[in-house]
Coordinates of C-alpha atoms and ligand atoms in Angstrom, one line a residue:
X767 CA 32.2 -47.1 90.2
X768 CA 31.3 -50.7 90.2
X769 CA 33.2 -52.8 92.7
X770 CA 33.1 -56.5 93.7
X771 CA 30.8 -57.2 96.6
X772 CA 27.5 -58.6 95.6
X773 CA 28.4 -62.3 95.5
X774 CA 31.3 -61.6 93.2
X775 CA 29.1 -59.4 90.9
X776 CA 29.9 -55.7 90.3
X777 CA 28.2 -53.1 92.3
X778 CA 28.1 -49.3 92.5
X779 CA 30.6 -48.1 95.1
X780 CA 28.6 -45.3 96.8
X781 CA 25.2 -43.9 97.2
X782 CA 26.2 -41.0 95.0
X783 CA 27.5 -43.4 92.4
X784 CA 24.1 -45.1 92.2
X785 CA 22.2 -41.8 91.9
X786 CA 24.7 -40.4 89.4
X787 CA 24.4 -43.5 87.2
X788 CA 20.6 -43.8 87.3
X789 CA 20.2 -40.0 86.9
X790 CA 22.8 -40.1 84.1
X791 CA 20.6 -42.6 82.4
X792 CA 17.4 -40.7 83.0
X793 CA 18.7 -37.2 82.2
X794 CA 19.6 -36.9 78.5
X795 CA 18.1 -35.9 75.1
X796 CA 14.7 -37.0 76.5
X797 CA 14.7 -33.9 78.8
X798 CA 16.4 -31.3 76.6
X799 CA 15.4 -32.4 73.1
X800 CA 12.2 -34.5 73.4
X801 CA 10.4 -33.0 76.3
X802 CA 10.2 -29.4 74.9
X803 CA 9.1 -30.4 71.5
X804 CA 6.5 -32.9 72.6
X805 CA 5.2 -30.4 75.2
X806 CA 5.2 -27.8 72.4
X807 CA 3.2 -30.0 70.0
X808 CA 0.7 -30.8 72.7
X809 CA -0.2 -27.4 74.0
X810 CA 2.3 -26.7 76.8
X811 CA 0.8 -26.2 80.3
X812 CA -1.9 -28.8 80.3
X813 CA 0.6 -31.3 79.0
X814 CA 3.1 -30.4 81.7
X815 CA 0.5 -30.9 84.4
X816 CA -0.5 -34.4 83.1
X817 CA 3.1 -35.3 82.7
X818 CA 3.9 -34.4 86.4
X819 CA 1.0 -36.4 87.6
X820 CA 2.2 -39.4 85.6
X821 CA 5.7 -39.1 87.0
X822 CA 4.5 -39.0 90.6
X823 CA 1.7 -41.6 90.5
X824 CA 3.1 -44.1 87.9
X825 CA 6.7 -43.3 87.2
X826 CA 8.1 -43.4 90.7
X827 CA 6.3 -46.6 91.6
X828 CA 7.6 -48.3 88.4
X829 CA 11.1 -47.1 89.1
X830 CA 11.0 -48.5 92.6
X831 CA 9.6 -51.8 91.2
X832 CA 12.5 -52.1 88.7
X833 CA 15.0 -51.5 91.5
X834 CA 13.4 -54.1 93.7
X835 CA 13.4 -56.7 90.9
X836 CA 17.0 -55.9 89.8
X837 CA 18.5 -55.8 93.2
X838 CA 16.8 -58.9 94.6
X839 CA 17.7 -61.0 91.5
X840 CA 21.2 -59.5 90.8
X841 CA 20.7 -60.2 87.1
X842 CA 19.7 -58.7 83.7
X843 CA 16.0 -58.2 83.1
X844 CA 15.4 -61.6 81.4
X845 CA 17.5 -63.6 84.0
X846 CA 16.0 -61.7 86.8
X847 CA 12.4 -62.8 86.1
X848 CA 13.6 -66.3 85.4
X849 CA 15.2 -66.4 88.8
X850 CA 12.5 -64.8 90.8
X851 CA 9.6 -66.5 89.0
X852 CA 11.0 -69.8 87.6
X853 CA 8.9 -71.7 85.2
X854 CA 6.6 -68.8 84.5
X855 CA 6.4 -66.5 81.5
X856 CA 7.4 -63.3 83.3
X857 CA 10.8 -63.2 81.6
X858 CA 9.0 -62.2 78.4
X859 CA 8.9 -58.7 80.0
X860 CA 12.7 -58.9 79.9
X861 CA 12.6 -59.9 76.2
X862 CA 10.3 -57.0 75.4
X863 CA 12.7 -54.7 77.3
X864 CA 15.7 -55.9 75.2
X865 CA 13.7 -55.4 72.0
X866 CA 12.8 -51.9 73.1
X867 CA 16.5 -51.3 73.9
X868 CA 17.4 -52.0 70.3
X869 CA 14.8 -49.6 68.9
X870 CA 15.5 -46.8 71.4
X871 CA 19.2 -47.0 71.1
X872 CA 19.0 -46.8 67.3
X873 CA 17.0 -43.6 67.0
X874 CA 18.4 -42.0 70.1
X875 CA 22.0 -42.4 69.0
X876 CA 21.0 -40.7 65.7
X877 CA 19.8 -37.7 67.6
X878 CA 22.9 -37.7 69.8
X879 CA 24.8 -37.5 66.5
X880 CA 23.0 -34.3 65.6
X881 CA 24.4 -32.8 68.8
X882 CA 27.9 -33.7 67.6
X883 CA 27.2 -31.9 64.3
X884 CA 26.2 -28.8 66.1
X885 CA 29.2 -29.0 68.3
X886 CA 31.5 -29.2 65.3
X887 CA 29.6 -26.4 63.5
X888 CA 30.1 -24.1 66.5
X889 CA 33.8 -24.7 66.4
X890 CA 33.9 -24.2 62.7
X891 CA 32.1 -20.9 62.8
X892 CA 34.4 -19.7 65.5
X893 CA 37.5 -20.6 63.5
X894 CA 36.1 -19.4 60.1
X895 CA 34.7 -16.1 61.4
X896 CA 37.5 -15.6 63.8
X897 CA 34.8 -14.6 66.3
X898 CA 33.3 -16.1 69.3
X899 CA 29.8 -14.8 68.6
X900 CA 27.4 -14.5 65.6
X901 CA 27.5 -10.7 66.0
X902 CA 27.1 -9.7 62.4
X903 CA 24.2 -12.0 61.7
X904 CA 20.7 -10.9 62.6
X905 CA 18.1 -13.3 64.1
X906 CA 16.5 -14.1 60.9
X907 CA 19.8 -15.0 59.3
X908 CA 20.8 -17.2 62.2
X909 CA 17.5 -18.9 62.3
X910 CA 17.4 -19.3 58.5
X911 CA 21.0 -20.6 58.6
X912 CA 20.2 -23.2 61.3
X913 CA 16.9 -24.4 60.0
X914 CA 18.4 -24.6 56.5
X915 CA 21.4 -26.3 57.9
X916 CA 19.3 -28.7 60.0
X917 CA 17.2 -29.6 56.9
X918 CA 20.2 -30.2 54.6
X919 CA 22.1 -31.9 57.3
X920 CA 19.3 -34.3 58.4
X921 CA 18.2 -35.1 54.9
X922 CA 21.8 -35.6 53.8
X923 CA 23.2 -39.1 53.8
X924 CA 26.7 -39.2 55.0
X925 CA 27.1 -36.8 57.9
X926 CA 24.3 -38.1 60.0
X927 CA 25.6 -41.6 59.4
X928 CA 29.1 -40.7 60.4
X929 CA 28.0 -38.9 63.6
X930 CA 25.8 -41.8 64.4
X931 CA 28.6 -44.2 64.0
X932 CA 30.9 -42.0 66.1
X933 CA 28.4 -41.9 68.9
X934 CA 27.8 -45.6 68.7
X935 CA 31.5 -46.2 68.9
X936 CA 31.9 -44.0 72.1
X937 CA 29.0 -45.8 73.7
X938 CA 30.4 -49.2 72.9
X939 CA 33.9 -48.2 74.0
X940 CA 32.6 -47.1 77.4
X941 CA 30.5 -50.2 77.9
X942 CA 33.3 -52.6 77.0
X943 CA 35.8 -50.9 79.2
X944 CA 33.4 -50.9 82.1
X945 CA 30.8 -48.2 82.2
X946 CA 31.5 -48.4 85.7
X947 CA 34.9 -46.8 86.1
X948 CA 34.5 -43.5 84.3
X949 CA 30.9 -42.5 84.7
X950 CA 30.8 -41.6 88.3
X951 CA 33.9 -39.5 88.0
X952 CA 32.6 -37.5 85.0
X953 CA 29.0 -37.4 86.0
X954 CA 29.9 -35.8 89.3
X955 CA 31.5 -32.8 87.5
X956 CA 29.7 -32.6 84.2
X957 CA 26.1 -33.0 85.3
X958 CA 26.3 -29.9 87.6
X959 CA 27.9 -27.9 84.8
X960 CA 25.1 -28.8 82.5
X961 CA 22.7 -27.6 85.0
X962 CA 24.6 -24.3 85.4
X963 CA 24.6 -23.8 81.6
X964 CA 20.9 -24.5 81.4
X965 CA 20.3 -21.9 84.2
X966 CA 22.4 -19.4 82.2
X967 CA 20.2 -20.1 79.2
X968 CA 17.1 -19.7 81.3
X969 CA 18.3 -16.2 82.4
X970 CA 19.0 -15.2 78.8
X971 CA 15.7 -16.6 77.6
X972 CA 13.4 -15.2 80.2
X973 CA 14.9 -11.7 79.8
X974 CA 14.2 -11.6 76.1
X975 CA 11.4 -9.2 74.9
X976 CA 8.2 -11.3 74.6
X977 CA 9.5 -14.0 76.9
X978 CA 6.3 -13.9 79.0
X979 CA 4.2 -15.6 76.4
X980 CA 6.5 -18.6 76.6
X981 CA 6.2 -18.9 80.3
X982 CA 2.4 -18.6 80.1
X983 CA 2.4 -21.3 77.4
X984 CA 4.4 -23.7 79.6
X985 CA 2.9 -23.0 83.0
X986 CA -0.7 -21.9 82.4
X987 CA -2.7 -25.0 81.6
X988 CA -5.1 -24.3 78.8
X989 CA -7.4 -27.3 78.9
X990 CA -9.1 -26.4 75.6
X991 CA -5.9 -27.6 73.9
X992 CA -6.6 -31.1 75.4
X993 CA -10.1 -31.2 73.9
X994 CA -8.7 -31.2 70.4
X995 CA -6.7 -34.5 70.7
X996 CA -7.1 -35.8 74.3
X997 CA -5.9 -39.4 73.6
X998 CA -2.8 -38.3 71.8
X999 CA -1.8 -35.8 74.4
X1000 CA -2.4 -38.1 77.3
X1001 CA -0.6 -41.1 75.7
X1002 CA 2.3 -38.9 74.7
X1003 CA 2.6 -37.5 78.3
X1004 CA 2.7 -41.0 79.7
X1005 CA 5.2 -42.2 77.0
X1006 CA 7.4 -39.2 77.6
X1007 CA 7.3 -39.8 81.4
X1008 CA 8.5 -43.4 80.9
X1009 CA 11.0 -42.4 78.3
X1010 CA 12.5 -39.6 80.4
X1011 CA 12.7 -41.7 83.6
X1012 CA 14.3 -44.6 81.6
X1013 CA 11.6 -47.0 82.9
X1014 CA 9.5 -49.7 81.4
X1015 CA 12.3 -51.7 79.6
X1016 CA 14.5 -53.0 82.3
X1017 CA 17.3 -50.4 82.3
X1018 CA 16.7 -49.8 85.9
X1019 CA 16.4 -53.5 86.6
X1020 CA 19.9 -53.8 85.2
X1021 CA 21.2 -50.9 87.1
X1022 CA 19.3 -52.1 90.2
X1023 CA 21.2 -55.3 90.0
X1024 CA 24.4 -53.3 90.6
X1025 CA 23.1 -51.5 93.7
X1026 CA 24.5 -52.7 97.0
X1027 CA 22.1 -54.2 99.6
X1028 CA 22.5 -51.3 102.0
X1029 CA 21.4 -48.6 99.6
X1030 CA 17.9 -47.1 100.1
X1031 CA 15.9 -47.8 96.9
X1032 CA 12.9 -45.6 97.5
X1033 CA 15.1 -42.7 98.3
X1034 CA 17.2 -43.3 95.2
X1035 CA 14.1 -43.5 93.0
X1036 CA 12.6 -40.3 94.3
X1037 CA 15.9 -38.4 94.0
X1038 CA 16.4 -39.6 90.4
X1039 CA 12.8 -38.8 89.4
X1040 CA 12.9 -35.3 91.0
X1041 CA 16.3 -34.5 89.3
X1042 CA 15.0 -35.7 85.9
X1043 CA 11.8 -33.8 86.1
X1044 CA 13.5 -30.7 87.3
X1045 CA 15.9 -30.7 84.3
X1046 CA 13.0 -31.2 81.8
X1047 CA 11.1 -28.3 83.3
X1048 CA 14.2 -26.1 83.3
X1049 CA 14.8 -27.0 79.6
X1050 CA 11.3 -25.9 78.9
X1051 CA 11.9 -22.6 80.7
X1052 CA 15.0 -22.1 78.6
X1053 CA 13.3 -23.0 75.3
X1054 CA 9.7 -21.6 75.3
X1055 CA 10.4 -17.9 76.1
X1056 CA 12.8 -17.8 73.2
X1057 CA 10.4 -19.7 71.0
X1058 CA 7.8 -17.0 71.6
X1059 CA 10.2 -14.1 71.6
X1060 CA 11.6 -15.1 68.2
X1061 CA 8.3 -16.1 66.6
X1062 CA 9.2 -19.8 66.3
X1063 CA 6.3 -22.3 66.1
X1064 CA 6.2 -24.3 69.4
X1065 CA 4.7 -27.2 67.5
X1066 CA 7.7 -27.2 65.2
X1067 CA 8.5 -30.9 66.0
X1068 CA 11.8 -32.7 66.6
X1069 CA 13.8 -29.8 65.2
X1070 CA 12.4 -27.3 67.7
X1071 CA 15.4 -27.3 70.1
X1072 CA 18.0 -27.5 67.3
X1073 CA 16.5 -24.3 65.8
X1074 CA 15.7 -22.4 69.0
X1075 CA 19.0 -22.9 70.9
X1076 CA 21.2 -21.3 68.3
X1077 CA 18.9 -18.3 68.2
X1078 CA 19.3 -17.9 72.0
X1079 CA 23.1 -18.3 71.7
X1080 CA 23.1 -15.7 69.0
X1081 CA 21.6 -13.2 71.3
X1082 CA 24.3 -13.8 73.9
X1083 CA 27.8 -12.3 74.1
X1084 CA 30.3 -14.9 73.2
X1085 CA 27.4 -17.0 71.8
X1086 CA 29.6 -19.6 70.0
X1087 CA 31.5 -20.4 73.1
X1088 CA 28.2 -21.0 74.9
X1089 CA 27.0 -23.1 72.1
X1090 CA 30.1 -25.2 72.1
X1091 CA 29.9 -25.8 75.8
X1092 CA 26.3 -26.6 75.7
X1093 CA 26.4 -29.1 72.9
X1094 CA 29.4 -30.7 74.4
X1095 CA 27.6 -31.3 77.7
X1096 CA 24.5 -32.4 75.8
X1097 CA 26.6 -35.0 74.1
X1098 CA 27.8 -36.2 77.5
X1099 CA 24.3 -36.3 78.9
X1100 CA 23.3 -38.4 75.8
X1101 CA 26.2 -40.8 76.3
X1102 CA 25.3 -41.5 80.0
X1103 CA 21.9 -42.5 78.6
X1104 CA 23.0 -44.5 75.6
X1105 CA 25.4 -46.6 77.7
X1106 CA 22.5 -47.5 80.0
X1107 CA 20.4 -48.7 77.1
X1108 CA 23.3 -50.7 75.6
X1109 CA 24.0 -52.2 79.0
X1110 CA 20.6 -53.8 79.0
X1111 CA 21.4 -55.6 75.7
X1112 CA 25.0 -56.5 76.8
X1113 CA 23.9 -57.8 80.2
X1114 CA 21.3 -60.0 78.5
X1115 CA 23.7 -61.3 75.9
X1116 CA 26.5 -62.0 78.3
X1117 CA 24.5 -63.4 81.2
X1118 CA 21.8 -65.3 79.3
X1119 CA 23.6 -66.3 76.2
X1120 CA 27.0 -66.8 77.8
X1121 CA 29.0 -64.4 75.7
X1122 CA 32.0 -62.4 76.8
X1123 CA 31.3 -58.8 77.5
X1124 CA 33.4 -57.7 74.6
X1125 CA 31.7 -60.0 72.1
X1126 CA 28.2 -59.1 73.5
X1127 CA 29.0 -55.4 73.0
X1128 CA 30.3 -55.7 69.5
X1129 CA 27.4 -57.8 68.4
X1130 CA 24.9 -55.4 69.9
X1131 CA 26.7 -52.4 68.3
X1132 CA 26.6 -54.0 64.9
X1133 CA 22.9 -54.8 65.1
X1134 CA 21.9 -51.4 66.5
X1135 CA 24.2 -49.9 63.9
X1136 CA 22.2 -51.4 61.2
X1137 CA 18.9 -50.2 62.6
X1138 CA 20.3 -46.7 63.3
X1139 CA 21.5 -46.3 59.7
X1140 CA 18.0 -47.1 58.5
X1141 CA 16.8 -44.4 60.8
X1142 CA 19.2 -41.8 59.3
X1143 CA 18.1 -42.6 55.7
X1144 CA 14.4 -43.0 56.3
X1145 CA 12.5 -40.3 58.2
X1146 CA 9.5 -42.7 58.3
X1147 CA 11.4 -45.3 60.2
X1148 CA 12.9 -42.6 62.4
X1149 CA 9.4 -41.3 63.3
X1150 CA 8.1 -44.8 63.9
X1151 CA 11.0 -45.7 66.2
X1152 CA 10.7 -42.3 68.0
X1153 CA 7.0 -42.9 68.6
X1154 CA 7.4 -46.5 69.8
X1155 CA 8.4 -45.8 73.4
X1156 CA 5.0 -44.2 73.9
X1157 CA 3.4 -47.6 73.8
X1158 CA 6.2 -50.1 74.4
X1159 CA 7.5 -48.6 77.6
X1160 CA 4.1 -48.3 79.3
X1161 CA 3.4 -51.9 78.2
X1162 CA 6.6 -53.1 79.9
X1163 CA 5.8 -50.9 82.9
X1164 CA 2.4 -52.5 83.2
X1165 CA 3.7 -56.0 83.6
X1166 CA 6.5 -54.8 86.0
X1167 CA 4.0 -53.2 88.4
X1168 CA 1.6 -56.2 88.1
X1169 CA 4.5 -58.5 89.0
X1170 CA 5.4 -56.5 92.1
X1171 CA 1.8 -55.8 93.1
X1172 CA 0.2 -59.2 92.5
X1173 CA 3.0 -61.8 92.2
X1174 CA 6.1 -61.1 94.3
X1175 CA 5.5 -61.7 98.0
X1176 CA 5.1 -58.6 100.2
X1177 CA 7.8 -59.8 102.5
X1178 CA 10.2 -59.8 99.6
X1179 CA 9.4 -56.3 98.2
X1180 CA 9.2 -54.9 101.7
X1181 CA 12.5 -56.3 102.8
X1182 CA 14.1 -55.0 99.6
X1183 CA 12.6 -51.5 100.0
X1184 CA 13.7 -51.4 103.6
X1185 CA 17.1 -53.0 102.9
X1186 CA 16.3 -55.7 105.4
X1187 CA 14.8 -53.5 108.0
X1188 CA 17.5 -50.8 107.9
X1189 CA 15.1 -48.1 106.6
X1190 CA 11.6 -47.2 107.5
X1191 CA 8.9 -48.0 105.0
X1192 CA 6.0 -45.9 106.0
X1193 CA 5.3 -45.3 102.3
X1194 CA 4.8 -49.0 101.7
X1195 CA 1.0 -49.1 101.8
X1196 CA 0.8 -46.2 99.4
X1197 CA 3.4 -47.8 97.2
X1198 CA 1.4 -51.1 97.2
X1199 CA -1.8 -49.2 96.4
X1200 CA -0.1 -47.5 93.5
X1201 CA 1.5 -50.7 92.0
X1202 CA -1.5 -52.9 92.6
X1203 CA -4.3 -50.6 91.4
X1204 CA -3.5 -47.1 90.2
X1205 CA -0.6 -47.8 87.9
X1206 CA -1.9 -51.0 86.2
X1207 CA -5.4 -49.7 85.7
X1208 CA -4.3 -46.3 84.4
X1209 CA -1.7 -47.8 82.1
X1210 CA -4.1 -50.5 80.8
X1211 CA -6.8 -48.0 80.1
X1212 CA -4.5 -45.6 78.4
X1213 CA -2.7 -48.3 76.4
X1214 CA -6.0 -49.7 75.1
X1215 CA -7.1 -46.2 74.1
X1216 CA -3.7 -45.5 72.5
X1217 CA -3.9 -48.7 70.4
X1218 CA -7.5 -48.0 69.5
X1219 CA -6.6 -44.5 68.3
X1220 CA -3.6 -45.8 66.3
X1221 CA -5.8 -48.4 64.6
X1222 CA -8.4 -45.8 63.8
X1223 CA -5.8 -43.5 62.4
X1224 CA -4.4 -46.3 60.2
X1225 CA -7.8 -47.6 59.1
X1226 CA -10.2 -44.7 59.4
X1227 CA -13.1 -46.8 58.0
X1228 CA -13.4 -48.9 61.2
X1229 CA -14.4 -46.0 63.4
Ligands
PFF1234 N1 15.9 -41.3 79.8 C1 16.7 -41.0 78.7 C2 16.5 -39.5 78.3 O1 15.6 -38.9 78.8 O2 17.3 -39.0 77.5 C3 16.5 -41.9 77.5 C4 16.4 -43.4 77.9 C5 17.5 -44.0 78.5 C6 15.2 -44.0 77.7 C7 17.3 -45.3 78.9 C8 15.1 -45.4 78.1 C9 16.1 -46.0 78.7 F1 16.0 -47.2 79.1

């Protein structure tokens, strides 16, 4: 997918390639695993509404800003700021991004490993029971089986570590051999299949008895839920929007550096954000009706999806086959995201520290491997890492929009967004208004609130 062309540097070969790669990064476990459980813990409808608002008013402008920085500099996040703003401290944003990449890659790859476990389990059950469905087990039994399985699996030592290492290995392999060659080809076929499978799950889920309550929960905002913990809900909606869109840590600066000059950046950003948000909402529509129909607690936490999905499969003819296909595609969706995170570290190591791509990848894998293994053995570290994007990504995003809104010349950002005049930029004033005022003020305010509430929760005496 990457071809020579940008001054000898690789670039995506087609408009579709760019969107596939960036959407591949954005769409992943964040949509299908994290979004439903975070929405479930935070009351459903009201959370969704705030989330959508953040995607539109903050997420899309940050994404466009990252593309502008990456494409104009043609470098990794640290190198990009050094080049555009020499002698200033802006490149620290890039460093923050690389640090975030280590943390996110560690816990994310662990969760991706759970997907492999479920994939293997569905094959094992098919072989052992000689069946393609769970027919003789009732709902309670399947639910009990999975939640017990989840508990023993996640708290066990070796299996989560092995699956983590396997996922890490796949990711590293693809990054070393050039992310660029395979992804476009696979993404083109597999992403649409994932969507079709999700839609099949939606049909099954919304036709269950008692499904309506799930739809009401997801789509009817109940603002009284916000009153209980407003700061937590709003911060988590902002963090989830950043996490899901892959913004705030330079992933899309890195991908932006591979985008050809003639590509329309604003268009790409909007397409990616819409696709990503659509998949998250569809995942919610697949999960919540089943959650209510089967009496699962929507606030169950990170295991929500891993407990609910099997129960949906159980109620379908040929359930194990569906389960197998679904977890396989989920794995794929996870890998197109993990490679984008690893690419941030590898681009930094190879371009700034002059390492070969191979050496950079191996070094990154070993260090992330170390962090990831800590995540598998300590649920506290896992939770801490999993919560960190909520503050780290908006912080990165804040500086990115401030850079575009207040530092980079308007001629530069405008010519990047219009591809040197090839596209109309009627949205430019709105964009500038968002990156200059709306996004920085909103993020700064929420960030301060978030830090304050974290401090209070750690040291209740102060409040
Ligand atoms: N956006 C990915 C997801 O929703 O699964 C996760 C992710 C990828 C976050 C890349 C951050 C990132 F830089």
